[in-house]
Short mmCIF file of C-alpha atoms and ligand atoms in Angstrom, two decimals:
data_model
loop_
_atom_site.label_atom_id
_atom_site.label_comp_id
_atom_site.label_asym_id
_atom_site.label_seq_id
_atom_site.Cartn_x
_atom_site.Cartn_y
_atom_site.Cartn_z
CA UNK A 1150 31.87 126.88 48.07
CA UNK A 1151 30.66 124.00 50.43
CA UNK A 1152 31.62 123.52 53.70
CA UNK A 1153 34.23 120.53 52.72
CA UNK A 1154 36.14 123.00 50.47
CA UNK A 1155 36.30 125.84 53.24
CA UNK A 1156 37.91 123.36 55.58
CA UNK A 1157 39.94 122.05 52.85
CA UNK A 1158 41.57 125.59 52.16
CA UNK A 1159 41.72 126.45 55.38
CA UNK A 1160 44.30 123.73 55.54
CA UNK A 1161 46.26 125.07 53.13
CA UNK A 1162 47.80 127.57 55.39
CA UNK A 1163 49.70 125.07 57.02
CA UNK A 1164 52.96 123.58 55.90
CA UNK A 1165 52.34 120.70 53.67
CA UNK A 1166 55.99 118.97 54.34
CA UNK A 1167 55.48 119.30 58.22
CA UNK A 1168 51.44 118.28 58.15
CA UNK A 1169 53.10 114.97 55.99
CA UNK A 1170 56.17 114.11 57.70
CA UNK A 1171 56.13 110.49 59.11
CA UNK A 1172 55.76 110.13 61.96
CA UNK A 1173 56.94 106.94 62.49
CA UNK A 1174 59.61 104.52 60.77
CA UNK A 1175 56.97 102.56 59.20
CA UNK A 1176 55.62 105.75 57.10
CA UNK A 1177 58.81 106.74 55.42
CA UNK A 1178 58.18 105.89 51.59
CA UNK A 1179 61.36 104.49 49.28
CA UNK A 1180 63.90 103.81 52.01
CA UNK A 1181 63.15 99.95 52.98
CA UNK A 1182 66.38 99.08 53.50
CA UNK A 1183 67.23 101.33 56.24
CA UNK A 1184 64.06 101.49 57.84
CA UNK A 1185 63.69 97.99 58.78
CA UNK A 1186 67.62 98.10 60.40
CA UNK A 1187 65.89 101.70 62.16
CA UNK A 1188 63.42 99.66 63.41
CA UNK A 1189 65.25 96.48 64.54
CA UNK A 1190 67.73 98.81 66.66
CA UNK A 1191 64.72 100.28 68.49
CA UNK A 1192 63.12 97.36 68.67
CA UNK A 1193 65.60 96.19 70.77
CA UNK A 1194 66.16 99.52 72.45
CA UNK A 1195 70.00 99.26 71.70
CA UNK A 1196 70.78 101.90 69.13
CA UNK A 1197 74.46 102.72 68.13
CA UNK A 1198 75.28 106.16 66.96
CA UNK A 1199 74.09 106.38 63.73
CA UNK A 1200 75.58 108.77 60.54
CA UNK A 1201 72.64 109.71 57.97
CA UNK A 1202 74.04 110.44 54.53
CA UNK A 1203 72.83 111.78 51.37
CA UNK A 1204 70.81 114.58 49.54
CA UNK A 1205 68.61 117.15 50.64
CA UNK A 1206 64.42 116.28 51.49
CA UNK A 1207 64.81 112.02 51.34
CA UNK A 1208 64.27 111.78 54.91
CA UNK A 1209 67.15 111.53 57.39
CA UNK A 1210 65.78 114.27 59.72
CA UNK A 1211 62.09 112.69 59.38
CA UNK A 1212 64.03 109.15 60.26
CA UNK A 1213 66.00 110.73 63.31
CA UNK A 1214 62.67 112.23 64.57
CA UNK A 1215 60.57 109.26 64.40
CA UNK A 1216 63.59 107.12 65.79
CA UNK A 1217 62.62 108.90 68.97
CA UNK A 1218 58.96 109.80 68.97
CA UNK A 1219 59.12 105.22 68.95
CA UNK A 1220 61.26 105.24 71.49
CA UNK A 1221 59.92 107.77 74.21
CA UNK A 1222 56.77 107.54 73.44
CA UNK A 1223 54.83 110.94 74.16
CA UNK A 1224 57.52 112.53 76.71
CA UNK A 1225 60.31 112.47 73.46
CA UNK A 1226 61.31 115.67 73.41
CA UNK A 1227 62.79 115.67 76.66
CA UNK A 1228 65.11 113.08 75.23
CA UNK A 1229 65.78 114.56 72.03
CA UNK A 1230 67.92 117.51 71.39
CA UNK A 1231 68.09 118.82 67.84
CA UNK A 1232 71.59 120.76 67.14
CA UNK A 1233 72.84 122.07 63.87
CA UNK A 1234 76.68 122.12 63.78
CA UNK A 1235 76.76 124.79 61.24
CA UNK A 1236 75.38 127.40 64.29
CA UNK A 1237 76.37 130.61 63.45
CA UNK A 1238 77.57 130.54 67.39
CA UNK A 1239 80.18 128.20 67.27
CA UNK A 1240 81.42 124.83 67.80
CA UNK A 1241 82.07 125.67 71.31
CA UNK A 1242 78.16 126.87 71.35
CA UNK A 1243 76.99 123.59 70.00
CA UNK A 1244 79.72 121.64 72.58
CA UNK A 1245 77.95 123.49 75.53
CA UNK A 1246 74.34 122.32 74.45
CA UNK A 1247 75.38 118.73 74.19
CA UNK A 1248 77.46 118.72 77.81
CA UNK A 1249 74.07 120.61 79.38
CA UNK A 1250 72.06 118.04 77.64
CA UNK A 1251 73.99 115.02 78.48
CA UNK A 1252 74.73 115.83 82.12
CA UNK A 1253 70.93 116.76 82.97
CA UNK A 1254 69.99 113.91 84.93
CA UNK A 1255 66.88 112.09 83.11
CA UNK A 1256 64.76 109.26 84.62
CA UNK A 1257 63.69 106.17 82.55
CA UNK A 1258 65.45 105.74 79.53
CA UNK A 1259 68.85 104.47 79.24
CA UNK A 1260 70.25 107.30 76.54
CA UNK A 1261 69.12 110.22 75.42
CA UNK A 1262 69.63 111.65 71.39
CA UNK A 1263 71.15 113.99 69.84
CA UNK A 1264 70.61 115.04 66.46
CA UNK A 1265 72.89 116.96 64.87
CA UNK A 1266 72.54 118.10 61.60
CA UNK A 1267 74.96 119.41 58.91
CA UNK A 1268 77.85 117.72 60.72
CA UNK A 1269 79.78 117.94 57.36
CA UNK A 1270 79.66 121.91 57.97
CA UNK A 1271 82.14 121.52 60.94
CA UNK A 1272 86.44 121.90 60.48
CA UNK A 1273 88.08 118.59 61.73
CA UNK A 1274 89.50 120.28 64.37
CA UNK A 1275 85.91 120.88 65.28
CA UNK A 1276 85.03 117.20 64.07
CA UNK A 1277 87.90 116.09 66.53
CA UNK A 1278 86.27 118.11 69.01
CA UNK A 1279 83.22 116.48 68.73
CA UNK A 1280 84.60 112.87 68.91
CA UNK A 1281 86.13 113.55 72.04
CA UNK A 1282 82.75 114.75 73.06
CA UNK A 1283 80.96 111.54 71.44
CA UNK A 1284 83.07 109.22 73.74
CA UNK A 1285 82.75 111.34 77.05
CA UNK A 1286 79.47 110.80 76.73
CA UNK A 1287 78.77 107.39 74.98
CA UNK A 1288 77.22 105.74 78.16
CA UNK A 1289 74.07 107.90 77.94
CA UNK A 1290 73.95 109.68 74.99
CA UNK A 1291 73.73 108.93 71.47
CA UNK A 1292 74.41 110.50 68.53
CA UNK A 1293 72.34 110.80 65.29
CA UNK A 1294 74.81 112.48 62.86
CA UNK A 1295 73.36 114.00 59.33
CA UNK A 1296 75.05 115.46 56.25
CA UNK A 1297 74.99 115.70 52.41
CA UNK A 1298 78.34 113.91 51.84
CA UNK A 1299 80.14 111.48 54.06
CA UNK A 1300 83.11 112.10 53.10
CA UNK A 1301 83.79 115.22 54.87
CA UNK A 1302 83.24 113.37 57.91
CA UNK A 1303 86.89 112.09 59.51
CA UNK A 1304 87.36 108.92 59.60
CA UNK A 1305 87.35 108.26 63.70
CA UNK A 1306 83.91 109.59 63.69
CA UNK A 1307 82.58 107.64 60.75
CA UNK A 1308 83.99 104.59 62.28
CA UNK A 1309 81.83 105.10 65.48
CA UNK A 1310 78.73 105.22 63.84
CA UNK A 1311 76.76 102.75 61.63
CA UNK A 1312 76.55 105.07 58.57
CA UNK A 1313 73.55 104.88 56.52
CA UNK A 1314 73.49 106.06 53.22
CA UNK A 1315 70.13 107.66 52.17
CA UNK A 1316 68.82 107.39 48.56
CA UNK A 1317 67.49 110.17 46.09
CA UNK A 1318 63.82 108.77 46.35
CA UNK A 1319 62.49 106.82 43.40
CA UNK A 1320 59.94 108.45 41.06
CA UNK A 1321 57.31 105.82 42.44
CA UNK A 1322 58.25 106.42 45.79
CA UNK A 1323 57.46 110.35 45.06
CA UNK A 1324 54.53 109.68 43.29
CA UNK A 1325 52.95 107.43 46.45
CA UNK A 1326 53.73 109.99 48.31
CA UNK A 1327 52.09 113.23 46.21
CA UNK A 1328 49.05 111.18 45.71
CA UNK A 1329 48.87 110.51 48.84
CA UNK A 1330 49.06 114.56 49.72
CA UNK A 1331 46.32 114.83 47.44
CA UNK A 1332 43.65 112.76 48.30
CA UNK A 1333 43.97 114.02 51.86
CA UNK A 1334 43.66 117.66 50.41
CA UNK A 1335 41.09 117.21 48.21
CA UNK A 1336 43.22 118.56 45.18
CA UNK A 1337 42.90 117.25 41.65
CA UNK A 1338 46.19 116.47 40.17
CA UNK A 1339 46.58 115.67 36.63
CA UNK A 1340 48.59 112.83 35.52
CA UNK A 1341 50.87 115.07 33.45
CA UNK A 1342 51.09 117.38 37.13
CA UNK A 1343 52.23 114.19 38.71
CA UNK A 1344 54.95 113.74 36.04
CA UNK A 1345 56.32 116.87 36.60
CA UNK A 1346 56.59 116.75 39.95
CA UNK A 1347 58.70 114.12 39.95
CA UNK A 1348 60.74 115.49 37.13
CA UNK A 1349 61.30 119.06 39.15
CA UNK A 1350 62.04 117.04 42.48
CA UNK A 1351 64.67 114.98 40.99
CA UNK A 1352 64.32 112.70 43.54
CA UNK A 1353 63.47 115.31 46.88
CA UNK A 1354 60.80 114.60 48.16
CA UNK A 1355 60.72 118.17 49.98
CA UNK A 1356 60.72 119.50 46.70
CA UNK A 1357 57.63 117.31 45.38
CA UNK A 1358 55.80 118.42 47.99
CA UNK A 1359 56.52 122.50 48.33
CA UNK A 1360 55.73 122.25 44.30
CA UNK A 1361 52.58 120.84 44.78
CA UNK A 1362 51.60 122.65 47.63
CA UNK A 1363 52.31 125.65 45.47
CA UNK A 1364 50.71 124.89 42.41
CA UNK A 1365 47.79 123.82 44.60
CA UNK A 1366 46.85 127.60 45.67
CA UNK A 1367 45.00 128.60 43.00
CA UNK A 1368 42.37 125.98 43.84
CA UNK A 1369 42.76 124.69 39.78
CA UNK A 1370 43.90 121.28 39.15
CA UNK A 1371 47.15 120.61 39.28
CA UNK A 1372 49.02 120.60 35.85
CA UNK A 1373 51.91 120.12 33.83
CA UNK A 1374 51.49 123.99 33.10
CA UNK A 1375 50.71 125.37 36.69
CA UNK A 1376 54.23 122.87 38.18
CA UNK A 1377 56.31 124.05 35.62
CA UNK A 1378 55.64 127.50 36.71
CA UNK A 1379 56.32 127.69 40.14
CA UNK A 1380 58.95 125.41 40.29
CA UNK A 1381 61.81 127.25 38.01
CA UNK A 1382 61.93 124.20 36.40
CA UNK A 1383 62.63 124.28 32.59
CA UNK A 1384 60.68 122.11 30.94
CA UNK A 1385 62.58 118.81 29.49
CA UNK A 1386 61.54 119.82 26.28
CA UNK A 1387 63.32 123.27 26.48
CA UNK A 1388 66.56 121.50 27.26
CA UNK A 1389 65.65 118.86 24.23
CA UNK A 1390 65.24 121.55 22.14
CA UNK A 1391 68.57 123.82 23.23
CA UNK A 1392 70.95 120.45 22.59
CA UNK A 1393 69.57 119.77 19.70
CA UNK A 1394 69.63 123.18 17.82
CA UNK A 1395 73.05 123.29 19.69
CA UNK A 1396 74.25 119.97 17.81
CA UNK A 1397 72.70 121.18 14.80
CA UNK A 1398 75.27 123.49 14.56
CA UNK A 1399 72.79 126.43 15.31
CA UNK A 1400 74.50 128.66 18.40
CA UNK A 1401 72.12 131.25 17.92
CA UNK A 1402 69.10 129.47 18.40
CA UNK A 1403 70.41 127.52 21.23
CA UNK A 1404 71.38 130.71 22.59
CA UNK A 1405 68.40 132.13 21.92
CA UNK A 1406 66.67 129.37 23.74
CA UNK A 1407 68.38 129.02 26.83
CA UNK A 1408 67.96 133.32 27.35
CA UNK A 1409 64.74 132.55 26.96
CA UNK A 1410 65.01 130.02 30.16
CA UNK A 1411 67.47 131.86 32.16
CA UNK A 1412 65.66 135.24 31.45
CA UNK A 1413 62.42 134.85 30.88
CA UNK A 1414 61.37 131.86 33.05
CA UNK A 1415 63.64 133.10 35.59
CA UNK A 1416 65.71 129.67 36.14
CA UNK A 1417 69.36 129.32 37.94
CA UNK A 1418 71.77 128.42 35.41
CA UNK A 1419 73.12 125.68 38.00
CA UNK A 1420 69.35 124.10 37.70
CA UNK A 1421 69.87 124.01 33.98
CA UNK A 1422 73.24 122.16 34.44
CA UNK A 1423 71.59 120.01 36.76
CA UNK A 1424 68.56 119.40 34.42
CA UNK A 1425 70.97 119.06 31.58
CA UNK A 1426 72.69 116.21 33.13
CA UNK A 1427 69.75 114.58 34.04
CA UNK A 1428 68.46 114.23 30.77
CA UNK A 1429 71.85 113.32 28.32
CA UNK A 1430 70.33 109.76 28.13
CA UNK A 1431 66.99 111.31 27.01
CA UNK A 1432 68.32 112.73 24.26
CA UNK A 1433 68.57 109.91 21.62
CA UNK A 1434 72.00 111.02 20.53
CA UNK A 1435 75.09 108.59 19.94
CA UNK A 1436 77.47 107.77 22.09
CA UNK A 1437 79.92 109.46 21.25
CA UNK A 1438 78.04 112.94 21.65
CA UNK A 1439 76.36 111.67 24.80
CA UNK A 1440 79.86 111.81 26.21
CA UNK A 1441 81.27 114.88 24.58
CA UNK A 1442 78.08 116.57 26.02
CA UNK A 1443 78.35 114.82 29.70
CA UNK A 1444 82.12 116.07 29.45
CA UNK A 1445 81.26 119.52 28.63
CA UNK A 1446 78.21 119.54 31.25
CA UNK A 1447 80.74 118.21 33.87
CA UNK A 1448 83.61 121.28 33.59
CA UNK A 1449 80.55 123.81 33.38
CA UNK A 1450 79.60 122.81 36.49
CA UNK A 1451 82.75 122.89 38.11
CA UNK A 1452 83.37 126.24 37.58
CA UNK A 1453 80.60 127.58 38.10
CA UNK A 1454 80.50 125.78 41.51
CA UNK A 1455 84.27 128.02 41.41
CA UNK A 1456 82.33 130.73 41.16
CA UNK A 1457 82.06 131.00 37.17
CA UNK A 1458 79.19 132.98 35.64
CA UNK A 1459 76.61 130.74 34.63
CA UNK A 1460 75.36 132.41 31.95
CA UNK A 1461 78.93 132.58 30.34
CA UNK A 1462 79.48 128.82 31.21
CA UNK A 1463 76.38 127.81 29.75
CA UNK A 1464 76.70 129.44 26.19
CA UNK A 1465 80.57 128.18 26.11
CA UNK A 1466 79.05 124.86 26.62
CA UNK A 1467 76.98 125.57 23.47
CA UNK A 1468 79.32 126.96 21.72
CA UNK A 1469 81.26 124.18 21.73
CA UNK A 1470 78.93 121.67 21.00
CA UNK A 1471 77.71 123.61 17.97
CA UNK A 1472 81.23 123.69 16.65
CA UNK A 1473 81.43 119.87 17.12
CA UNK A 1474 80.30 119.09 14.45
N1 LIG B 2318 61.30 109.15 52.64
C1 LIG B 2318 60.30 110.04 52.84
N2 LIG B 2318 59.02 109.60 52.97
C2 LIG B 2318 58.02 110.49 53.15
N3 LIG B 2318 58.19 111.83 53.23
C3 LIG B 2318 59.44 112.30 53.11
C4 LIG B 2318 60.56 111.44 52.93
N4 LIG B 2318 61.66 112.17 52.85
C5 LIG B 2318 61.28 113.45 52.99
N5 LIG B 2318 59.95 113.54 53.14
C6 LIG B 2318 59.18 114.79 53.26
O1 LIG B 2318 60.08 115.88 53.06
C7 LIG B 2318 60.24 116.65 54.25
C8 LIG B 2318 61.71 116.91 54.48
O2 LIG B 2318 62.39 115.71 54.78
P1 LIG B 2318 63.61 115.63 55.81
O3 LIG B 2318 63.53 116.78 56.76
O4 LIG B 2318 63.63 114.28 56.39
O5 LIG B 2318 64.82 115.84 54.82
P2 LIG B 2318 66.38 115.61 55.08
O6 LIG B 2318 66.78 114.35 54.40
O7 LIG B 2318 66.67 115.76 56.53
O8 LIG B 2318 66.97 116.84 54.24
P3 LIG B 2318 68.12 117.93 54.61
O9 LIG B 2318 69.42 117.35 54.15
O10 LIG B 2318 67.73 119.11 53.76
O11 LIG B 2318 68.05 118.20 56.07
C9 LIG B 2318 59.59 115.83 55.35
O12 LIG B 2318 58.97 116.69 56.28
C10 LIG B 2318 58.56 115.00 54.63
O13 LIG B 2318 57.38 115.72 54.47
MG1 LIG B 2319 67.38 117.38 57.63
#
């Protein structure tokens, strides 16, 4: 082993997403849009309170974190306090950080951050709460909101922040981004890898990144084979295959085949909803049974989001496109 790859593996103890994660508003990947309204707020040092939106790993904590580090400069962690409003603690926990933080007296900067993620975890009697908060404290604090879905947010809050809606990151944007990863580690990643990185990410960059990280540790390149592996992912030609012999009017094959994913491969029957959604357009089939499938995909996964068994939801869903026909 030379002394390049020693250093290079060494480096593989650390965690690729926080090695990679911007650092500034320029170096987020696939979210133009908001960036360059990011940036013109701090360029003019005059930020509102700001609402981040949208799915897990596309960058609203990396954008609330680099928000600062250009603002402060080096000293930005005394002006940034990072709260999650799902703490086990409390509301009235998270309500005491944010009056400590806010009264401390700071030199310098005109307002000082606070991040707080999973806002869409709190009650709106806590949300009230918090408004109340946000406007005791508007003249020198501001608030960087984040959640998965906006609309659990009440409306007096919403309407004090700019909201910004965060995308699901293109597949180009994800691919810039792994090959980016790469070069710096030295790994060799197979188109086909690349491909299914993007596939098993569905648009989280978090996820593109973990999954190559751990496909990486062998040291081999970086494959179709070795992503498909570690990321419980079923492979899009499983799910081909299980909708087809399904609409072929075979249950027991499609049966057979998904057992095969759930048991075998070892992935969550959610995922295979999800993947199964993701793909109805993929499948070359009519209209007709494009929507009697996304219909059927769509009451699966609300029950098992009730708390349905999976497995049970799954093969109904089969069941019932076998006897379609
Ligand atoms: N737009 C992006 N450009 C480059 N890297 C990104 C981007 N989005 C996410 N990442 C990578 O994924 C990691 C996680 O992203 P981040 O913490 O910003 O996710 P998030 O949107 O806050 O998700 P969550 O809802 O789970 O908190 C980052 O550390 C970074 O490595
Ligand atoms: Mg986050």
């Amino acid at each position: 082993m030379s002394e390049a790859d020693t250093e290079s593996r060494a480096g593989r103890d650390e965690i690729w997403i926080e090695k990679y994660r911007p650092q500034t508003l320029d170096e987020i990947v696939g979210q133009e849009t908001i960036v360059e309204r990011l940036q013109s707020y701090v360029a003019r040092d005059d930020l509102p309170h700001l609402m981040f939106s949208g799915e897990a790993g596309i960058g609203k904590s990396t954008a609330a974190l680099a928000i600062a580090r250009e603002l402060y400069g080096e000293d930005w962690q005394e002006h940034f306090l990072e709260l999650n409003a799902s703490d086990q603690r409390g509301i009235d926990v998270v309500r005491e950080r944010i009056k400590n933080f806010a009264r401390s007296s700071f030199g310098g900067a005109k307002y000082r951050i606070i991040f707080l993620d999973e806002a869409d975890a709190l009650t709106s009697d806590a949300q009230s709460a918090l408004r109340r908060t946000m406007e005791e404290f508007s003249n020198n604090v501001r608030f960087i909101l984040s959640c998965n879905y906006s609309s659990q947010i009440i409306d007096p809050i919403q309407s004090r922040c700019a909201v910004f809606r965060f995308n699901p990151l293109s597949d180009e944007a994800v691919e810039e981004q792994i090959r980016i990863i790469a070069e710096e580690e030295d790994i060799e990643v197979a188109d086909d890898g690349v491909d299914a990185l993007i596939y098993a990410a569905d648009g989280d960059m978090r996820r593109a990144i973990n999954g190559l990280q751990a496909a990486a540790v062998t040291g081999d390149v970086v494959d179709e084979e070795a992503v498909y592996a570690i990321t419980s992912t079923a492979r899009p030609e499983e799910i081909h295959e299980m909708v087809t012999q399904a609409l072929d009017g075979d249950f027991l094959a499609a049966r057979s085949t998904l057992d095969d994913l759930l048991t075998n491969e070892g992935i969550a029957g959610g995922d295979v909803i999800d993947q199964l959604h993701r793909s109805v357009w993929e499948f070359d089939l009519d209209d007709e049974a494009a929507v009697t499938l996304l219909d059927r995909i769509g009451e699966a996964d609300y029950r098992i989001t009730e708390g349905a068994n999976e497995r049970i939801q799954l093969e109904a869903l089969l069941a019932s496109l076998a006897l379609d026909d």
